[in-house]
Short mmCIF file of C-alpha atoms in Angstrom, two decimals:
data_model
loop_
_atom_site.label_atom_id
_atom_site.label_comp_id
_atom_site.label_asym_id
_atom_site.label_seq_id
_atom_site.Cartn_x
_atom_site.Cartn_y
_atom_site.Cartn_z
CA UNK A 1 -2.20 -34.76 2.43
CA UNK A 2 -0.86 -35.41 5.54
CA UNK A 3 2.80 -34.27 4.78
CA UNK A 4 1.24 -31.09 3.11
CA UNK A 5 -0.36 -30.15 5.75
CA UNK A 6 2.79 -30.64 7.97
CA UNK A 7 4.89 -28.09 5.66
CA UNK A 8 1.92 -25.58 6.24
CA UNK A 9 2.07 -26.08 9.86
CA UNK A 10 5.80 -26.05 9.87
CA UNK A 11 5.52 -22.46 7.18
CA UNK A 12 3.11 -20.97 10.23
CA UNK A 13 5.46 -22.05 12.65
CA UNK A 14 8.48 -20.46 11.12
CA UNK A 15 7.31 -16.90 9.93
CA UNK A 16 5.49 -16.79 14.31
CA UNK A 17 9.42 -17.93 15.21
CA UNK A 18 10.89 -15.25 13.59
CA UNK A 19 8.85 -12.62 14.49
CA UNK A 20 9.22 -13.91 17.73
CA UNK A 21 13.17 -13.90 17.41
CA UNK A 22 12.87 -10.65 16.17
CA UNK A 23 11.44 -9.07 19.49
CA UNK A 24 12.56 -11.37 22.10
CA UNK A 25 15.95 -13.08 20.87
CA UNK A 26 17.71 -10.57 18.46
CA UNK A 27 19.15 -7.45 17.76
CA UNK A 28 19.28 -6.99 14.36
CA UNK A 29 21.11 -4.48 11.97
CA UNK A 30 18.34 -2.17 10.61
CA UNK A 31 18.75 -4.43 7.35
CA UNK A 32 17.65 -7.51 9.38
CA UNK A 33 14.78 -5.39 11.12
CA UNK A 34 13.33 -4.91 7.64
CA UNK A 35 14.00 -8.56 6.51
CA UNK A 36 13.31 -10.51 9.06
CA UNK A 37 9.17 -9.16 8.90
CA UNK A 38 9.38 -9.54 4.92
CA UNK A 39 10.36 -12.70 4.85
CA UNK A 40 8.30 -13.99 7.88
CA UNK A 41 4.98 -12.16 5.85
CA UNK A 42 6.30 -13.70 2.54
CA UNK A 43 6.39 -17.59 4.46
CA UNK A 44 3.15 -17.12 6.12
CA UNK A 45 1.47 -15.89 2.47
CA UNK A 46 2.86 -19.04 1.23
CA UNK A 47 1.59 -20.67 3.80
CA UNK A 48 -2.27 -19.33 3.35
CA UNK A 49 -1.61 -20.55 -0.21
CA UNK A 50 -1.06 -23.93 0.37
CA UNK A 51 -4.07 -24.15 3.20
CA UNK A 52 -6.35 -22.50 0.22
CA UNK A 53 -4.79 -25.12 -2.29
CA UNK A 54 -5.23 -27.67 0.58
CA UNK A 55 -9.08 -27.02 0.77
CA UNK A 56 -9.39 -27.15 -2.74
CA UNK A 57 -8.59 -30.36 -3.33
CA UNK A 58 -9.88 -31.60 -0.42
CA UNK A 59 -13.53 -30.44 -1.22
#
């Protein structure tokens, strides 16, 4: 469980970054302003997913 949890962690981690990137670090076509929130919301749904899975199991 411990390496699950790890890839959630590392799923939160990534779709913050990007966001992050997106305001601070980059400036982005108007393509990459669109896909850079999609896929950051698509990692961190993934991301509640596994948690929910996560708890599941662990119950």
């Amino acid at each position: 469980m411990l390496a699950v949890k790890a890839v959630v962690e590392t799923n939160y981690a990534w779709a913050a970054l990007s966001l992050v990137a997106l305001v601070v670090w980059f400036s982005p076509t108007v393509a990459g302003t669109v896909w850079i929130p999609a896929q950051a919301l698509t990692v961190a749904g993934f991301a509640v997913l596994q948690q929910l899975a996560l708890r599941s199991v662990a119950e």
